[in-house]
Amino acid sequence: MQLTERAQGAVHAALRPGDLAIDATAGNGHDTLFLARAVGREGRVWAFDLQDSAMAATRRRLDAEGIGTVRLVAGDHVRLLAELSREAKDRAGAIMFNLGYLPGGDKSVTTSAASTRAALPLALKLLRPGGVMTILAYPGHAAGAEESAVVDEFRDGLSTSLYRAELVAGPPGRTPSPRLTIIQRSLSQE
Ligand SMILES: C[S@@+](CC[C@H](N)C(=O)[O-])C[C@H]1O[C@@H](n2cnc3c(N)ncnc32)[C@H](O)[C@@H]1O
């Protein structure tokens, strides 16, 4: 199973109809479409990306499926998550990060160790009890390895009584392989 599917599986198990869900790196919109379907008509999805071209690609994907309810916002997810945390703290059923650059797009526009270090704690504040956050990282090049180490440090620093955190390694053959982090906020905080 691909790590993208594994991430979606973990999110699907946690989401409830009517939930708020956030795609922090919309890219070509695969995860955004998945989230929109998972939360249903009563739910809300926010999708962020730095690039207008990614927003356009995501919009086309949603339009093709007749989904018009997703809030697409072009901008830095660090700023957007900080803004959202003022109105939606403890409200999100799922938050998805797929780090790196837009496949088929400008490889110079990419998440970084610095932006990810800032974004992850902001996103965590948005998670409701029982909610899930997924972070897919690609340590196959120098900047990706540095960013992946930031994710590892963040995950390993979480309180084990407040969060259940899991690391899933990608398939063998790609060295080093992509790494999926799945974080679930404890239900006991409800
Ligand atoms: C690997 S792609 C996401 C793929 C996407 N999940 C999909 O299903 O197609 C990473 C995306 O993150 C975006 N990005 C990079 N840094 C960002 C930031 N600071 N804030 C928001 N988006 C960012 C890039 O523009 C790129 O489209």
Short mmCIF file of N, CA and C in Angstrom, two decimals, residues 49 92 123 146:
data_model
loop_
_atom_site.label_atom_id
_atom_site.label_comp_id
_atom_site.label_asym_id
_atom_site.label_seq_id
_atom_site.Cartn_x
_atom_site.Cartn_y
_atom_site.Cartn_z
N ASP A 49 -2.31 26.15 -0.11
CA ASP A 49 -1.07 25.93 -0.86
C ASP A 49 -0.49 27.28 -1.22
N ALA A 92 -10.54 20.41 14.57
CA ALA A 92 -10.31 19.66 13.33
C ALA A 92 -10.27 18.15 13.58
N ALA A 123 -0.67 23.39 13.73
CA ALA A 123 -1.69 22.44 13.28
C ALA A 123 -2.18 21.58 14.45
N GLU A 146 16.61 16.99 6.07
CA GLU A 146 16.59 17.95 7.19
C GLU A 146 15.14 18.15 7.66
#
